[in-house]
Amino acid sequence: MTALQVMLDASVIPVIVLNDVAHAVPMAKALVAGGIRMLEITLRTSVALDCMRAIAAEVPEAVIGAGTIRSAADAKAALAAGARFGVSPGYTTTVGKTCQDIGLPLLPGVATGSEIMIAQEDGFTELKFFPAMQAGGPNLLKAWAGPFTDIKFCPTGGVSLENAPTLLALPNVVVVGGSWLTPADVMARGEWSRITEMASEACKLAR
């Protein structure tokens, strides 16, 4: 699997923060039922790796991604827990080379032209634009389309169901990342059918 294949699977990659292992499997099943298979589980909580292991064991239809990869150790731990792709909030050559060495497709995070050039120099042409809306949103992506004609982006950060269509309409945007598909309050109440509904709605976004 390549980073581009991850990006092409659906219009949205959910950015998921899990605080309870018990939520992992029903949440993953709910997203898959709604048509979303690529699941970015962020390494922001102490149970993130346990959640990945649970999903890998019980929801084979899901393709687990590890978000918030900030070090070589993060990448290796995520792969061991069942991750099949990685996403980083920024980019370093150490993280990039480690992911290449261990065979973990990576969407490196960038927010400037220089970061794009460094990531591309290391062999990455599919990149996460983060934090997208805070760093310049659609206007910056339009500006990048000139000098970086061969780069494809996944804008993440401040993305919502309302502004996703504007981003997806851009020629250099393949997919968006968003946390709106897995709200903490909805998961806390166990409203898994609501998550399936939101996933189905997200899959209808044109690109």
Tab-separated table of C-alpha atoms in Angstrom:
chain	number	residue	atom	x	y	z
A	1	MET	CA	0.000	0.000	0.000
A	2	THR	CA	1.183	3.516	-0.795
A	3	ALA	CA	0.382	6.887	0.738
A	4	LEU	CA	-1.511	7.800	-2.430
A	5	GLN	CA	-3.676	4.681	-2.118
A	6	VAL	CA	-4.502	5.713	1.446
A	7	MET	CA	-5.522	9.157	0.204
A	8	LEU	CA	-7.648	7.858	-2.650
A	9	ASP	CA	-9.734	5.433	-0.588
A	10	ALA	CA	-12.346	7.977	0.569
A	11	SER	CA	-12.884	11.736	0.704
A	12	VAL	CA	-12.023	11.957	4.411
A	13	ILE	CA	-9.474	10.374	6.726
A	14	PRO	CA	-10.878	10.624	10.252
A	15	VAL	CA	-8.466	11.994	12.849
A	16	ILE	CA	-9.326	9.991	15.956
A	17	VAL	CA	-8.446	10.614	19.593
A	18	LEU	CA	-9.283	7.634	21.786
A	19	ASN	CA	-9.234	7.772	25.574
A	20	ASP	CA	-10.959	4.445	26.204
A	21	VAL	CA	-9.922	1.114	24.678
A	22	ALA	CA	-13.542	-0.029	24.932
A	23	HIS	CA	-14.476	2.561	22.297
A	24	ALA	CA	-11.924	1.420	19.716
A	25	VAL	CA	-13.639	-1.579	18.148
A	26	PRO	CA	-17.228	-0.268	18.009
A	27	MET	CA	-15.970	3.050	16.651
A	28	ALA	CA	-13.937	1.330	13.941
A	29	LYS	CA	-16.870	-0.886	13.000
A	30	ALA	CA	-19.144	2.151	12.816
A	31	LEU	CA	-16.784	4.012	10.496
A	32	VAL	CA	-16.253	0.997	8.255
A	33	ALA	CA	-20.031	0.499	8.058
A	34	GLY	CA	-20.302	4.069	6.796
A	35	GLY	CA	-17.669	3.543	4.106
A	36	ILE	CA	-14.554	4.891	5.846
A	37	ARG	CA	-11.737	2.335	6.102
A	38	MET	CA	-8.620	4.478	6.585
A	39	LEU	CA	-8.547	5.342	10.287
A	40	GLU	CA	-5.939	7.682	11.725
A	41	ILE	CA	-5.574	6.857	15.429
A	42	THR	CA	-3.548	9.660	16.968
A	43	LEU	CA	-0.742	8.875	19.398
A	44	ARG	CA	-2.029	11.550	21.762
A	45	THR	CA	-3.260	9.281	24.537
A	46	SER	CA	-1.743	6.543	26.644
A	47	VAL	CA	-4.146	3.942	25.229
A	48	ALA	CA	-3.639	4.716	21.530
A	49	LEU	CA	-1.435	1.695	20.815
A	50	ASP	CA	-3.771	-0.624	22.725
A	51	CYS	CA	-6.658	0.740	20.644
A	52	MET	CA	-4.750	-0.021	17.443
A	53	ARG	CA	-4.094	-3.580	18.603
A	54	ALA	CA	-7.771	-4.090	19.414
A	55	ILE	CA	-8.910	-2.793	16.033
A	56	ALA	CA	-6.302	-4.850	14.194
A	57	ALA	CA	-7.501	-7.986	15.969
A	58	GLU	CA	-11.238	-7.457	15.647
A	59	VAL	CA	-11.911	-5.193	12.639
A	60	PRO	CA	-9.892	-6.598	9.724
A	61	GLU	CA	-11.767	-4.394	7.242
A	62	ALA	CA	-10.246	-1.281	8.829
A	63	VAL	CA	-6.871	0.043	7.689
A	64	ILE	CA	-5.176	1.453	10.760
A	65	GLY	CA	-3.103	4.586	10.522
A	66	ALA	CA	-1.042	6.113	13.293
A	67	GLY	CA	-1.258	9.862	13.676
A	68	THR	CA	0.999	12.230	15.588
A	69	ILE	CA	4.152	10.275	14.706
A	70	ARG	CA	6.953	12.486	16.010
A	71	SER	CA	9.898	10.097	16.276
A	72	ALA	CA	11.408	6.902	14.939
A	73	ALA	CA	10.243	5.163	18.111
A	74	ASP	CA	6.657	6.276	17.457
A	75	ALA	CA	6.766	4.831	13.940
A	76	LYS	CA	8.164	1.492	15.068
A	77	ALA	CA	5.697	1.163	17.955
A	78	ALA	CA	2.767	1.990	15.659
A	79	LEU	CA	3.826	-0.601	13.083
A	80	ALA	CA	4.137	-3.231	15.816
A	81	ALA	CA	0.625	-2.333	17.043
A	82	GLY	CA	-0.921	-2.920	13.626
A	83	ALA	CA	-0.621	0.424	11.856
A	84	ARG	CA	-0.407	0.212	8.071
A	85	PHE	CA	0.293	3.886	7.430
A	86	GLY	CA	1.528	6.844	9.419
A	87	VAL	CA	0.796	10.562	9.637
A	88	SER	CA	3.057	13.163	11.228
A	89	PRO	CA	2.220	16.713	12.390
A	90	GLY	CA	5.515	17.984	10.961
A	91	TYR	CA	8.473	16.488	9.153
A	92	THR	CA	11.998	15.398	9.992
A	93	THR	CA	14.313	13.321	7.854
A	94	THR	CA	14.712	10.870	10.753
A	95	VAL	CA	10.984	10.155	10.841
A	96	GLY	CA	10.777	9.967	7.063
A	97	LYS	CA	13.721	7.615	6.629
A	98	THR	CA	12.560	5.390	9.484
A	99	CYS	CA	9.137	4.965	7.906
A	100	GLN	CA	10.744	4.167	4.562
A	101	ASP	CA	13.093	1.645	6.174
A	102	ILE	CA	10.318	-0.209	8.020
A	103	GLY	CA	7.850	-0.042	5.132
A	104	LEU	CA	5.295	2.234	6.766
A	105	PRO	CA	3.703	4.616	4.212
A	106	LEU	CA	3.852	8.141	5.636
A	107	LEU	CA	1.892	11.342	5.095
A	108	PRO	CA	4.383	13.904	6.436
A	109	GLY	CA	3.044	17.134	7.851
A	110	VAL	CA	4.078	20.410	6.206
A	111	ALA	CA	3.063	24.047	6.555
A	112	THR	CA	5.682	25.904	4.498
A	113	GLY	CA	7.315	25.723	1.096
A	114	SER	CA	10.660	24.817	2.657
A	115	GLU	CA	9.102	21.865	4.492
A	116	ILE	CA	7.543	20.659	1.249
A	117	MET	CA	10.950	20.793	-0.456
A	118	ILE	CA	12.665	18.892	2.363
A	119	ALA	CA	9.991	16.173	2.368
A	120	GLN	CA	10.114	15.912	-1.414
A	121	GLU	CA	13.900	15.716	-1.336
A	122	ASP	CA	13.489	12.663	0.904
A	123	GLY	CA	11.078	11.036	-1.548
A	124	PHE	CA	7.639	12.143	-0.337
A	125	THR	CA	5.121	13.634	-2.779
A	126	GLU	CA	1.876	13.016	-0.823
A	127	LEU	CA	1.804	15.351	2.142
A	128	LYS	CA	-0.409	16.396	5.027
A	129	PHE	CA	-0.981	20.163	5.180
A	130	PHE	CA	-1.238	20.956	8.880
A	131	PRO	CA	-2.686	22.965	10.515
A	132	ALA	CA	-4.509	23.654	7.281
A	133	MET	CA	-7.075	26.332	8.045
A	134	GLN	CA	-4.865	28.093	10.578
A	135	ALA	CA	-1.843	28.155	8.240
A	136	GLY	CA	-3.521	29.569	5.140
A	137	GLY	CA	-6.272	27.204	4.040
A	138	PRO	CA	-7.433	27.086	0.419
A	139	ASN	CA	-5.553	30.245	-0.542
A	140	LEU	CA	-2.183	28.798	0.436
A	141	LEU	CA	-2.962	25.532	-1.347
A	142	LYS	CA	-3.816	27.520	-4.487
A	143	ALA	CA	-0.494	29.345	-4.204
A	144	TRP	CA	1.420	26.087	-3.784
A	145	ALA	CA	-0.197	24.644	-6.925
A	146	GLY	CA	2.152	26.772	-9.040
A	147	PRO	CA	5.615	25.741	-7.801
A	148	PHE	CA	4.593	22.309	-6.488
A	149	THR	CA	2.615	20.858	-9.395
A	150	ASP	CA	3.598	17.277	-8.513
A	151	ILE	CA	2.566	17.371	-4.830
A	152	LYS	CA	-0.752	16.062	-3.514
A	153	PHE	CA	-2.109	17.254	-0.189
A	154	CYS	CA	-4.307	16.093	2.665
A	155	PRO	CA	-5.344	19.286	4.508
A	156	THR	CA	-5.948	18.635	8.210
A	157	GLY	CA	-6.625	21.033	11.056
A	158	GLY	CA	-9.768	23.129	11.253
A	159	VAL	CA	-11.404	21.063	8.508
A	160	SER	CA	-15.146	20.497	8.823
A	161	LEU	CA	-18.023	19.103	6.800
A	162	GLU	CA	-18.810	22.708	5.835
A	163	ASN	CA	-15.391	23.715	4.472
A	164	ALA	CA	-14.266	20.308	3.181
A	165	PRO	CA	-15.936	20.776	-0.251
A	166	THR	CA	-13.910	23.946	-0.896
A	167	LEU	CA	-10.679	22.106	-0.117
A	168	LEU	CA	-11.577	18.964	-2.072
A	169	ALA	CA	-12.376	21.075	-5.142
A	170	LEU	CA	-8.711	22.110	-5.404
A	171	PRO	CA	-6.672	20.125	-7.945
A	172	ASN	CA	-3.808	19.465	-5.530
A	173	VAL	CA	-6.068	18.133	-2.744
A	174	VAL	CA	-6.866	14.407	-2.809
A	175	VAL	CA	-8.441	13.944	0.623
A	176	VAL	CA	-9.047	15.889	3.828
A	177	GLY	CA	-8.410	14.880	7.415
A	178	GLY	CA	-10.993	15.714	10.034
A	179	SER	CA	-11.940	15.010	13.613
A	180	TRP	CA	-15.644	15.745	13.135
A	181	LEU	CA	-16.454	12.089	12.352
A	182	THR	CA	-15.636	10.895	15.872
A	183	PRO	CA	-16.782	13.532	18.393
A	184	ALA	CA	-15.756	12.739	21.947
A	185	ASP	CA	-19.271	13.241	23.305
A	186	VAL	CA	-20.828	10.936	20.712
A	187	MET	CA	-18.316	8.200	21.516
A	188	ALA	CA	-18.796	8.676	25.241
A	189	ARG	CA	-22.516	8.037	24.789
A	190	GLY	CA	-21.870	5.029	22.547
A	191	GLU	CA	-23.893	6.477	19.678
A	192	TRP	CA	-22.182	4.339	17.066
A	193	SER	CA	-25.011	4.597	14.554
A	194	ARG	CA	-24.484	8.365	14.527
A	195	ILE	CA	-20.826	7.852	13.599
A	196	THR	CA	-21.902	5.550	10.767
A	197	GLU	CA	-24.274	8.262	9.540
A	198	MET	CA	-21.527	10.895	9.609
A	199	ALA	CA	-19.136	8.565	7.783
A	200	SER	CA	-21.729	7.917	5.079
A	201	GLU	CA	-22.296	11.659	4.745
A	202	ALA	CA	-18.556	12.267	4.431
A	203	CYS	CA	-18.230	9.643	1.707
A	204	LYS	CA	-20.637	11.660	-0.436
A	205	LEU	CA	-18.271	14.637	-0.568
A	206	ALA	CA	-17.189	15.204	-4.157
A	207	ARG	CA	-13.554	15.476	-5.158
